[in-house]
Amino acid sequence: MARTVKTIACQFAVALASKGMHHSTGTTYRLSGARDTRFPVLKGAQGSTPNRRKWWKQPISTEGTLKAASPRVGTSIVFTNNHLSIFGGEHDRDSIPDGEPEPQTFSIARFDSHTCTWKWVVVDQPYPEHIPWLGSLGDAVPIYGGEKIVLFPGVDTCEVDGKFLKINMSAATTVIFNTATRTFELGNDPNGINITGEFPHDFDCFDAHVVSSRYFIEELTGIKRESQEAEGDPKGCSLLIATWDSSNLMALPEMWLMNLSRTPGTPSTSRCLYLRPSLETVKVPTENAMSMMR
């Protein structure tokens, strides 16, 4: 019989492997989890030295929390400033009774680079009441050097009848997490970031990244900015969001630009770049278009 694997938290490994978490010995640490039908639950932290081809289990201390974060799928996670923050997701259906509410919580694991040890510092802490349901398969993007994390919504559940549900973004479902104070701010807060404009809608897959250069969008769109005001807040940051429909794997993504302001009185905006027709016209290969924002 073929071996089957039930993923519980594969995103942990993806985030840490892609973001990179190394210390002076060249060791890479990852948090991962999965359940195999022939083996017990595999979850926790692993260390590895790729050049020596060695792996080992790395315990995560629960001192002060008494427990580890609950296993789940479809989480939004990010590693920044030696902290792994885990948001939302949904329960592993094979281990949670029917009717159990989905985790509207977040957890944080801290890595000590001096002792090379992990410790849970926040475990399954509920979101504040004003935070909307973020669902599964969302995204988390660090900004301002990890000072804050932008949380984008996913879906209420990963799939229904084998099909992924559609995602619709808005200012009210875009959340800003302050990593220092561990507080949340809504994207439509009139006294805060207050994002206005057009938002991505009616899609089931997306990816978001910080734009590394203010000239990147100009080069991408071919439209030259006419003024400093057109760039938004010079102290702020811009996020590029690619959205697409998984029912058509050959479809090119549409690109959206979100400018976030840090200066009071300077608006934060979201708009569609309408690049899909241009990409189709120049016949950009799908795999190249998908990697543009990386």
PDB file of C-alpha atoms in Angstrom:
ATOM      1  CA  MET A   1       0.000   0.000   0.000  1.00  0.00           C
ATOM      2  CA  ALA A   2       1.305   3.449  -0.854  1.00  0.00           C
ATOM      3  CA  ARG A   3       2.277   5.569   2.090  1.00  0.00           C
ATOM      4  CA  THR A   4       0.106   8.645   2.633  1.00  0.00           C
ATOM      5  CA  VAL A   5       1.107  11.804   4.410  1.00  0.00           C
ATOM      6  CA  LYS A   6      -1.201  14.280   6.074  1.00  0.00           C
ATOM      7  CA  THR A   7       0.442  17.695   6.237  1.00  0.00           C
ATOM      8  CA  ILE A   8      -0.131  19.555   9.482  1.00  0.00           C
ATOM      9  CA  ALA A   9       2.298  22.444   9.313  1.00  0.00           C
ATOM     10  CA  CYS A  10       4.557  22.162   6.308  1.00  0.00           C
ATOM     11  CA  GLN A  11       4.524  25.948   6.058  1.00  0.00           C
ATOM     12  CA  PHE A  12       6.908  26.103   9.016  1.00  0.00           C
ATOM     13  CA  ALA A  13       9.665  24.462   7.030  1.00  0.00           C
ATOM     14  CA  VAL A  14       8.943  26.487   3.902  1.00  0.00           C
ATOM     15  CA  ALA A  15       9.101  29.794   5.752  1.00  0.00           C
ATOM     16  CA  LEU A  16      12.316  29.113   7.591  1.00  0.00           C
ATOM     17  CA  ALA A  17      14.014  27.479   4.660  1.00  0.00           C
ATOM     18  CA  SER A  18      13.160  30.305   2.300  1.00  0.00           C
ATOM     19  CA  LYS A  19      13.744  33.179   4.697  1.00  0.00           C
ATOM     20  CA  GLY A  20      16.912  31.531   5.961  1.00  0.00           C
ATOM     21  CA  MET A  21      17.804  31.122   9.603  1.00  0.00           C
ATOM     22  CA  HIS A  22      21.476  30.372  10.055  1.00  0.00           C
ATOM     23  CA  HIS A  23      24.080  30.897  12.757  1.00  0.00           C
ATOM     24  CA  SER A  24      27.873  30.842  12.690  1.00  0.00           C
ATOM     25  CA  THR A  25      28.201  27.068  12.451  1.00  0.00           C
ATOM     26  CA  GLY A  26      26.202  26.969   9.229  1.00  0.00           C
ATOM     27  CA  THR A  27      23.323  25.098  10.862  1.00  0.00           C
ATOM     28  CA  THR A  28      19.811  25.658   9.541  1.00  0.00           C
ATOM     29  CA  TYR A  29      16.801  25.245  11.853  1.00  0.00           C
ATOM     30  CA  ARG A  30      13.278  24.468  10.720  1.00  0.00           C
ATOM     31  CA  LEU A  31       9.917  23.987  12.339  1.00  0.00           C
ATOM     32  CA  SER A  32       7.764  21.390  10.640  1.00  0.00           C
ATOM     33  CA  GLY A  33       4.999  18.916  11.189  1.00  0.00           C
ATOM     34  CA  ALA A  34       3.134  16.118   9.439  1.00  0.00           C
ATOM     35  CA  ARG A  35       1.342  12.883  10.175  1.00  0.00           C
ATOM     36  CA  ASP A  36       2.195   9.686   8.360  1.00  0.00           C
ATOM     37  CA  THR A  37      -0.205   6.733   8.415  1.00  0.00           C
ATOM     38  CA  ARG A  38       2.675   4.338   9.173  1.00  0.00           C
ATOM     39  CA  PHE A  39       4.438   6.465  11.766  1.00  0.00           C
ATOM     40  CA  PRO A  40       3.524   8.608  14.787  1.00  0.00           C
ATOM     41  CA  VAL A  41       2.976  12.340  14.514  1.00  0.00           C
ATOM     42  CA  LEU A  42       6.074  14.129  13.292  1.00  0.00           C
ATOM     43  CA  LYS A  43       6.182  17.678  14.572  1.00  0.00           C
ATOM     44  CA  GLY A  44       8.542  20.103  16.230  1.00  0.00           C
ATOM     45  CA  ALA A  45      11.890  21.547  15.277  1.00  0.00           C
ATOM     46  CA  GLN A  46      14.746  19.959  13.394  1.00  0.00           C
ATOM     47  CA  GLY A  47      18.308  21.133  12.941  1.00  0.00           C
ATOM     48  CA  SER A  48      20.470  20.354   9.947  1.00  0.00           C
ATOM     49  CA  THR A  49      23.930  20.972   8.571  1.00  0.00           C
ATOM     50  CA  PRO A  50      23.446  20.508   4.796  1.00  0.00           C
ATOM     51  CA  ASN A  51      27.165  20.292   4.071  1.00  0.00           C
ATOM     52  CA  ARG A  52      27.500  17.393   6.530  1.00  0.00           C
ATOM     53  CA  ARG A  53      24.132  15.863   5.646  1.00  0.00           C
ATOM     54  CA  LYS A  54      23.085  15.615   9.277  1.00  0.00           C
ATOM     55  CA  TRP A  55      19.675  16.075  10.855  1.00  0.00           C
ATOM     56  CA  TRP A  56      18.551  15.987  14.471  1.00  0.00           C
ATOM     57  CA  LYS A  57      15.491  16.727  16.578  1.00  0.00           C
ATOM     58  CA  GLN A  58      15.527  20.093  18.290  1.00  0.00           C
ATOM     59  CA  PRO A  59      13.240  20.421  21.338  1.00  0.00           C
ATOM     60  CA  ILE A  60      11.124  23.557  21.763  1.00  0.00           C
ATOM     61  CA  SER A  61      10.809  24.668  25.363  1.00  0.00           C
ATOM     62  CA  THR A  62       7.314  25.220  26.738  1.00  0.00           C
ATOM     63  CA  GLU A  63       8.571  26.830  29.939  1.00  0.00           C
ATOM     64  CA  GLY A  64       6.091  29.545  30.845  1.00  0.00           C
ATOM     65  CA  THR A  65       3.489  28.356  28.335  1.00  0.00           C
ATOM     66  CA  LEU A  66       3.166  24.702  29.475  1.00  0.00           C
ATOM     67  CA  LYS A  67       2.207  23.589  25.969  1.00  0.00           C
ATOM     68  CA  ALA A  68       3.122  23.926  22.305  1.00  0.00           C
ATOM     69  CA  ALA A  69       1.014  25.521  19.581  1.00  0.00           C
ATOM     70  CA  SER A  70      -1.792  23.300  18.312  1.00  0.00           C
ATOM     71  CA  PRO A  71      -1.253  21.601  14.920  1.00  0.00           C
ATOM     72  CA  ARG A  72      -3.131  23.077  11.992  1.00  0.00           C
ATOM     73  CA  VAL A  73      -3.098  23.493   8.217  1.00  0.00           C
ATOM     74  CA  GLY A  74      -3.262  26.578   6.026  1.00  0.00           C
ATOM     75  CA  THR A  75      -1.482  28.890   8.463  1.00  0.00           C
ATOM     76  CA  SER A  76       0.041  32.272   7.643  1.00  0.00           C
ATOM     77  CA  ILE A  77       3.562  32.442   9.041  1.00  0.00           C
ATOM     78  CA  VAL A  78       6.618  34.651   8.962  1.00  0.00           C
ATOM     79  CA  PHE A  79      10.100  34.520  10.502  1.00  0.00           C
ATOM     80  CA  THR A  80      11.649  37.837  11.477  1.00  0.00           C
ATOM     81  CA  ASN A  81      14.078  39.038  14.151  1.00  0.00           C
ATOM     82  CA  ASN A  82      14.528  35.500  15.515  1.00  0.00           C
ATOM     83  CA  HIS A  83      10.784  35.084  16.054  1.00  0.00           C
ATOM     84  CA  LEU A  84       8.479  32.752  14.125  1.00  0.00           C
ATOM     85  CA  SER A  85       4.922  34.107  14.151  1.00  0.00           C
ATOM     86  CA  ILE A  86       2.076  31.750  13.220  1.00  0.00           C
ATOM     87  CA  PHE A  87      -1.380  33.092  12.404  1.00  0.00           C
ATOM     88  CA  GLY A  88      -4.754  31.409  11.822  1.00  0.00           C
ATOM     89  CA  GLY A  89      -5.196  28.255   9.778  1.00  0.00           C
ATOM     90  CA  GLU A  90      -7.592  25.408  10.428  1.00  0.00           C
ATOM     91  CA  HIS A  91      -7.496  22.210  12.456  1.00  0.00           C
ATOM     92  CA  ASP A  92      -6.192  18.881  11.249  1.00  0.00           C
ATOM     93  CA  ARG A  93      -9.492  17.127  10.492  1.00  0.00           C
ATOM     94  CA  ASP A  94      -8.193  13.697  11.503  1.00  0.00           C
ATOM     95  CA  SER A  95      -7.417  14.751  15.075  1.00  0.00           C
ATOM     96  CA  ILE A  96     -10.108  17.321  15.962  1.00  0.00           C
ATOM     97  CA  PRO A  97     -13.758  16.376  16.694  1.00  0.00           C
ATOM     98  CA  ASP A  98     -16.460  17.743  14.407  1.00  0.00           C
ATOM     99  CA  GLY A  99     -17.838  21.051  15.586  1.00  0.00           C
ATOM    100  CA  GLU A 100     -14.585  22.234  17.141  1.00  0.00           C
ATOM    101  CA  PRO A 101     -14.164  25.967  16.328  1.00  0.00           C
ATOM    102  CA  GLU A 102     -11.347  26.888  13.993  1.00  0.00           C
ATOM    103  CA  PRO A 103      -8.267  28.524  15.546  1.00  0.00           C
ATOM    104  CA  GLN A 104      -8.761  32.290  15.559  1.00  0.00           C
ATOM    105  CA  THR A 105      -5.417  32.555  17.323  1.00  0.00           C
ATOM    106  CA  PHE A 106      -1.708  33.267  16.879  1.00  0.00           C
ATOM    107  CA  SER A 107       1.454  31.725  18.323  1.00  0.00           C
ATOM    108  CA  ILE A 108       5.092  32.844  18.457  1.00  0.00           C
ATOM    109  CA  ALA A 109       8.254  30.748  18.868  1.00  0.00           C
ATOM    110  CA  ARG A 110      11.539  32.497  19.695  1.00  0.00           C
ATOM    111  CA  PHE A 111      14.978  31.297  18.598  1.00  0.00           C
ATOM    112  CA  ASP A 112      18.014  32.072  20.788  1.00  0.00           C
ATOM    113  CA  SER A 113      20.964  32.334  18.401  1.00  0.00           C
ATOM    114  CA  HIS A 114      23.474  32.189  21.273  1.00  0.00           C
ATOM    115  CA  THR A 115      22.276  28.909  22.778  1.00  0.00           C
ATOM    116  CA  CYS A 116      20.662  27.608  19.561  1.00  0.00           C
ATOM    117  CA  THR A 117      17.456  26.821  21.439  1.00  0.00           C
ATOM    118  CA  TRP A 118      13.773  27.397  20.738  1.00  0.00           C
ATOM    119  CA  LYS A 119      11.063  28.501  23.139  1.00  0.00           C
ATOM    120  CA  TRP A 120       7.337  29.111  22.762  1.00  0.00           C
ATOM    121  CA  VAL A 121       6.577  32.638  24.004  1.00  0.00           C
ATOM    122  CA  VAL A 122       2.965  32.910  22.784  1.00  0.00           C
ATOM    123  CA  VAL A 123       0.735  29.863  22.361  1.00  0.00           C
ATOM    124  CA  ASP A 124      -2.727  29.883  20.773  1.00  0.00           C
ATOM    125  CA  GLN A 125      -3.531  33.415  21.940  1.00  0.00           C
ATOM    126  CA  PRO A 126      -6.952  34.564  20.668  1.00  0.00           C
ATOM    127  CA  TYR A 127      -7.167  37.548  18.341  1.00  0.00           C
ATOM    128  CA  PRO A 128      -8.805  40.689  19.752  1.00  0.00           C
ATOM    129  CA  GLU A 129     -12.547  40.812  19.164  1.00  0.00           C
ATOM    130  CA  HIS A 130     -12.285  43.524  16.493  1.00  0.00           C
ATOM    131  CA  ILE A 131     -10.085  41.365  14.234  1.00  0.00           C
ATOM    132  CA  PRO A 132     -12.036  39.646  11.405  1.00  0.00           C
ATOM    133  CA  TRP A 133     -11.867  35.973  10.552  1.00  0.00           C
ATOM    134  CA  LEU A 134      -8.630  35.537   8.580  1.00  0.00           C
ATOM    135  CA  GLY A 135      -9.270  31.918   7.607  1.00  0.00           C
ATOM    136  CA  SER A 136      -6.827  29.524   5.934  1.00  0.00           C
ATOM    137  CA  LEU A 137      -4.315  29.948   3.104  1.00  0.00           C
ATOM    138  CA  GLY A 138      -3.758  33.652   3.737  1.00  0.00           C
ATOM    139  CA  ASP A 139      -0.352  35.315   3.846  1.00  0.00           C
ATOM    140  CA  ALA A 140       1.873  37.212   6.279  1.00  0.00           C
ATOM    141  CA  VAL A 141       4.437  39.759   5.061  1.00  0.00           C
ATOM    142  CA  PRO A 142       6.980  41.501   7.338  1.00  0.00           C
ATOM    143  CA  ILE A 143       7.499  45.231   6.741  1.00  0.00           C
ATOM    144  CA  TYR A 144       9.789  47.918   8.175  1.00  0.00           C
ATOM    145  CA  GLY A 145      12.491  45.420   9.082  1.00  0.00           C
ATOM    146  CA  GLY A 146      10.084  43.161  10.934  1.00  0.00           C
ATOM    147  CA  GLU A 147       8.612  45.971  13.030  1.00  0.00           C
ATOM    148  CA  LYS A 148       5.180  45.060  11.677  1.00  0.00           C
ATOM    149  CA  ILE A 149       3.554  42.182   9.783  1.00  0.00           C
ATOM    150  CA  VAL A 150       0.780  42.606   7.217  1.00  0.00           C
ATOM    151  CA  LEU A 151      -1.797  39.809   7.420  1.00  0.00           C
ATOM    152  CA  PHE A 152      -3.898  39.077   4.343  1.00  0.00           C
ATOM    153  CA  PRO A 153      -7.112  37.008   4.581  1.00  0.00           C
ATOM    154  CA  GLY A 154      -7.585  33.522   3.249  1.00  0.00           C
ATOM    155  CA  VAL A 155     -10.753  31.425   3.018  1.00  0.00           C
ATOM    156  CA  ASP A 156     -13.163  30.149   5.674  1.00  0.00           C
ATOM    157  CA  THR A 157     -12.050  26.606   4.972  1.00  0.00           C
ATOM    158  CA  CYS A 158      -9.434  25.186   2.630  1.00  0.00           C
ATOM    159  CA  GLU A 159     -11.894  23.491   0.306  1.00  0.00           C
ATOM    160  CA  VAL A 160     -15.515  22.447  -0.186  1.00  0.00           C
ATOM    161  CA  ASP A 161     -16.325  19.441  -2.380  1.00  0.00           C
ATOM    162  CA  GLY A 162     -12.714  19.376  -3.500  1.00  0.00           C
ATOM    163  CA  LYS A 163     -12.706  23.003  -4.680  1.00  0.00           C
ATOM    164  CA  PHE A 164     -10.939  25.946  -3.088  1.00  0.00           C
ATOM    165  CA  LEU A 165     -13.174  28.818  -2.048  1.00  0.00           C
ATOM    166  CA  LYS A 166     -12.669  32.318  -3.451  1.00  0.00           C
ATOM    167  CA  ILE A 167     -10.786  35.025  -1.558  1.00  0.00           C
ATOM    168  CA  ASN A 168     -11.859  38.666  -1.456  1.00  0.00           C
ATOM    169  CA  MET A 169      -9.614  41.295   0.110  1.00  0.00           C
ATOM    170  CA  SER A 170     -10.630  44.661   1.533  1.00  0.00           C
ATOM    171  CA  ALA A 171      -9.286  47.287   3.912  1.00  0.00           C
ATOM    172  CA  ALA A 172     -11.426  45.737   6.654  1.00  0.00           C
ATOM    173  CA  THR A 173      -9.823  42.301   6.177  1.00  0.00           C
ATOM    174  CA  THR A 174      -6.235  43.562   5.919  1.00  0.00           C
ATOM    175  CA  VAL A 175      -4.596  43.474   9.352  1.00  0.00           C
ATOM    176  CA  ILE A 176      -1.340  45.020  10.611  1.00  0.00           C
ATOM    177  CA  PHE A 177       0.399  43.209  13.502  1.00  0.00           C
ATOM    178  CA  ASN A 178       2.889  45.147  15.660  1.00  0.00           C
ATOM    179  CA  THR A 179       5.622  42.674  16.643  1.00  0.00           C
ATOM    180  CA  ALA A 180       6.868  44.758  19.593  1.00  0.00           C
ATOM    181  CA  THR A 181       3.522  45.369  21.297  1.00  0.00           C
ATOM    182  CA  ARG A 182       1.782  42.297  19.817  1.00  0.00           C
ATOM    183  CA  THR A 183      -1.230  44.398  18.926  1.00  0.00           C
ATOM    184  CA  PHE A 184      -3.432  44.393  15.820  1.00  0.00           C
ATOM    185  CA  GLU A 185      -4.638  47.263  13.621  1.00  0.00           C
ATOM    186  CA  LEU A 186      -7.276  47.072  10.910  1.00  0.00           C
ATOM    187  CA  GLY A 187      -6.535  48.399   7.444  1.00  0.00           C
ATOM    188  CA  ASN A 188      -9.669  50.576   7.516  1.00  0.00           C
ATOM    189  CA  ASP A 189      -8.896  52.316  10.817  1.00  0.00           C
ATOM    190  CA  PRO A 190      -9.580  56.049  10.135  1.00  0.00           C
ATOM    191  CA  ASN A 191      -7.103  56.959  12.862  1.00  0.00           C
ATOM    192  CA  GLY A 192      -4.487  54.532  11.582  1.00  0.00           C
ATOM    193  CA  ILE A 193      -3.331  53.195   8.238  1.00  0.00           C
ATOM    194  CA  ASN A 194      -6.769  53.530   6.531  1.00  0.00           C
ATOM    195  CA  ILE A 195      -6.168  51.901   3.117  1.00  0.00           C
ATOM    196  CA  THR A 196      -8.418  53.108   0.291  1.00  0.00           C
ATOM    197  CA  GLY A 197      -8.865  52.106  -3.340  1.00  0.00           C
ATOM    198  CA  GLU A 198      -9.470  48.874  -5.250  1.00  0.00           C
ATOM    199  CA  PHE A 199      -8.617  45.511  -3.686  1.00  0.00           C
ATOM    200  CA  PRO A 200      -7.959  42.022  -5.116  1.00  0.00           C
ATOM    201  CA  HIS A 201     -11.107  39.920  -5.357  1.00  0.00           C
ATOM    202  CA  ASP A 202     -12.540  36.635  -6.641  1.00  0.00           C
ATOM    203  CA  PHE A 203      -9.344  34.521  -6.619  1.00  0.00           C
ATOM    204  CA  ASP A 204      -8.170  31.457  -4.712  1.00  0.00           C
ATOM    205  CA  CYS A 205      -4.369  31.709  -4.897  1.00  0.00           C
ATOM    206  CA  PHE A 206      -2.086  34.646  -4.227  1.00  0.00           C
ATOM    207  CA  ASP A 207       1.380  35.674  -3.128  1.00  0.00           C
ATOM    208  CA  ALA A 208       2.550  38.962  -1.627  1.00  0.00           C
ATOM    209  CA  HIS A 209       5.983  40.546  -1.219  1.00  0.00           C
ATOM    210  CA  VAL A 210       7.501  43.882  -0.287  1.00  0.00           C
ATOM    211  CA  VAL A 211       8.644  45.884  -3.316  1.00  0.00           C
ATOM    212  CA  SER A 212      12.395  46.302  -2.880  1.00  0.00           C
ATOM    213  CA  SER A 213      12.763  49.401  -5.069  1.00  0.00           C
ATOM    214  CA  ARG A 214      10.517  52.396  -5.721  1.00  0.00           C
ATOM    215  CA  TYR A 215      11.608  52.249  -9.347  1.00  0.00           C
ATOM    216  CA  PHE A 216      10.514  48.625  -9.708  1.00  0.00           C
ATOM    217  CA  ILE A 217       6.863  49.455 -10.386  1.00  0.00           C
ATOM    218  CA  GLU A 218       7.854  52.140 -12.879  1.00  0.00           C
ATOM    219  CA  GLU A 219       9.938  49.600 -14.776  1.00  0.00           C
ATOM    220  CA  LEU A 220       7.215  46.969 -14.469  1.00  0.00           C
ATOM    221  CA  THR A 221       4.393  49.168 -15.755  1.00  0.00           C
ATOM    222  CA  GLY A 222       6.348  51.462 -18.071  1.00  0.00           C
ATOM    223  CA  ILE A 223       4.555  54.439 -16.501  1.00  0.00           C
ATOM    224  CA  LYS A 224       6.832  57.202 -15.253  1.00  0.00           C
ATOM    225  CA  ARG A 225       5.811  58.897 -12.017  1.00  0.00           C
ATOM    226  CA  GLU A 226       5.075  62.569 -12.450  1.00  0.00           C
ATOM    227  CA  SER A 227       5.619  63.667  -8.875  1.00  0.00           C
ATOM    228  CA  GLN A 228       6.764  62.654  -5.417  1.00  0.00           C
ATOM    229  CA  GLU A 229       3.123  62.531  -4.324  1.00  0.00           C
ATOM    230  CA  ALA A 230       2.437  59.791  -6.881  1.00  0.00           C
ATOM    231  CA  GLU A 231       4.899  57.544  -5.062  1.00  0.00           C
ATOM    232  CA  GLY A 232       3.057  57.799  -1.757  1.00  0.00           C
ATOM    233  CA  ASP A 233       4.813  58.145   1.589  1.00  0.00           C
ATOM    234  CA  PRO A 234       8.625  57.965   1.164  1.00  0.00           C
ATOM    235  CA  LYS A 235       8.810  56.573   4.706  1.00  0.00           C
ATOM    236  CA  GLY A 236       6.237  53.908   3.935  1.00  0.00           C
ATOM    237  CA  CYS A 237       6.468  50.707   1.923  1.00  0.00           C
ATOM    238  CA  SER A 238       4.813  49.087  -1.071  1.00  0.00           C
ATOM    239  CA  LEU A 239       3.539  45.534  -1.418  1.00  0.00           C
ATOM    240  CA  LEU A 240       3.072  43.697  -4.693  1.00  0.00           C
ATOM    241  CA  ILE A 241       0.296  41.099  -4.697  1.00  0.00           C
ATOM    242  CA  ALA A 242      -0.093  38.488  -7.440  1.00  0.00           C
ATOM    243  CA  THR A 243      -3.492  36.763  -7.682  1.00  0.00           C
ATOM    244  CA  TRP A 244      -4.660  33.900  -9.878  1.00  0.00           C
ATOM    245  CA  ASP A 245      -7.233  31.145 -10.207  1.00  0.00           C
ATOM    246  CA  SER A 246      -6.063  27.603  -9.467  1.00  0.00           C
ATOM    247  CA  SER A 247      -8.685  26.144 -11.835  1.00  0.00           C
ATOM    248  CA  ASN A 248      -6.508  27.371 -14.719  1.00  0.00           C
ATOM    249  CA  LEU A 249      -2.887  26.585 -13.910  1.00  0.00           C
ATOM    250  CA  MET A 250      -1.744  28.152 -17.189  1.00  0.00           C
ATOM    251  CA  ALA A 251      -3.422  31.491 -16.473  1.00  0.00           C
ATOM    252  CA  LEU A 252      -1.140  34.447 -15.848  1.00  0.00           C
ATOM    253  CA  PRO A 253      -1.457  36.308 -12.540  1.00  0.00           C
ATOM    254  CA  GLU A 254      -2.855  39.786 -12.109  1.00  0.00           C
ATOM    255  CA  MET A 255      -0.721  42.235 -10.140  1.00  0.00           C
ATOM    256  CA  TRP A 256      -1.910  44.618  -7.437  1.00  0.00           C
ATOM    257  CA  LEU A 257       0.029  47.381  -5.692  1.00  0.00           C
ATOM    258  CA  MET A 258      -0.586  48.376  -2.076  1.00  0.00           C
ATOM    259  CA  ASN A 259       1.178  51.507  -0.783  1.00  0.00           C
ATOM    260  CA  LEU A 260       1.271  51.735   3.018  1.00  0.00           C
ATOM    261  CA  SER A 261       1.929  55.091   4.671  1.00  0.00           C
ATOM    262  CA  ARG A 262       3.719  55.829   7.948  1.00  0.00           C
ATOM    263  CA  THR A 263       3.147  59.592   7.831  1.00  0.00           C
ATOM    264  CA  PRO A 264      -0.106  61.016   9.289  1.00  0.00           C
ATOM    265  CA  GLY A 265      -2.187  62.643   6.585  1.00  0.00           C
ATOM    266  CA  THR A 266      -0.541  60.689   3.765  1.00  0.00           C
ATOM    267  CA  PRO A 267      -3.026  58.154   2.335  1.00  0.00           C
ATOM    268  CA  SER A 268      -2.453  54.422   2.047  1.00  0.00           C
ATOM    269  CA  THR A 269      -3.792  53.046  -1.215  1.00  0.00           C
ATOM    270  CA  SER A 270      -4.455  49.817  -3.102  1.00  0.00           C
ATOM    271  CA  ARG A 271      -4.878  49.488  -6.868  1.00  0.00           C
ATOM    272  CA  CYS A 272      -4.757  46.991  -9.710  1.00  0.00           C
ATOM    273  CA  LEU A 273      -1.844  47.323 -12.152  1.00  0.00           C
ATOM    274  CA  TYR A 274      -3.781  45.566 -14.961  1.00  0.00           C
ATOM    275  CA  LEU A 275      -0.662  43.796 -16.197  1.00  0.00           C
ATOM    276  CA  ARG A 276      -2.248  40.504 -17.219  1.00  0.00           C
ATOM    277  CA  PRO A 277      -3.174  41.649 -20.779  1.00  0.00           C
ATOM    278  CA  SER A 278       0.354  42.990 -21.271  1.00  0.00           C
ATOM    279  CA  LEU A 279       1.906  39.740 -20.095  1.00  0.00           C
ATOM    280  CA  GLU A 280      -0.348  37.790 -22.450  1.00  0.00           C
ATOM    281  CA  THR A 281       0.518  40.102 -25.359  1.00  0.00           C
ATOM    282  CA  VAL A 282       4.273  39.678 -24.974  1.00  0.00           C
ATOM    283  CA  LYS A 283       3.763  35.942 -24.312  1.00  0.00           C
ATOM    284  CA  VAL A 284       5.625  35.854 -21.007  1.00  0.00           C
ATOM    285  CA  PRO A 285       5.906  32.203 -19.882  1.00  0.00           C
ATOM    286  CA  THR A 286       3.689  31.509 -16.880  1.00  0.00           C
ATOM    287  CA  GLU A 287       6.578  30.384 -14.699  1.00  0.00           C
ATOM    288  CA  ASN A 288       8.459  33.615 -15.476  1.00  0.00           C
ATOM    289  CA  ALA A 289       5.448  35.790 -14.729  1.00  0.00           C
ATOM    290  CA  MET A 290       4.927  34.031 -11.414  1.00  0.00           C
ATOM    291  CA  SER A 291       8.535  34.662 -10.405  1.00  0.00           C
ATOM    292  CA  MET A 292       8.569  38.361 -11.365  1.00  0.00           C
ATOM    293  CA  MET A 293       7.784  39.556  -7.863  1.00  0.00           C
ATOM    294  CA  ARG A 294      10.504  37.495  -6.260  1.00  0.00           C
TER     295      ARG A 294
END
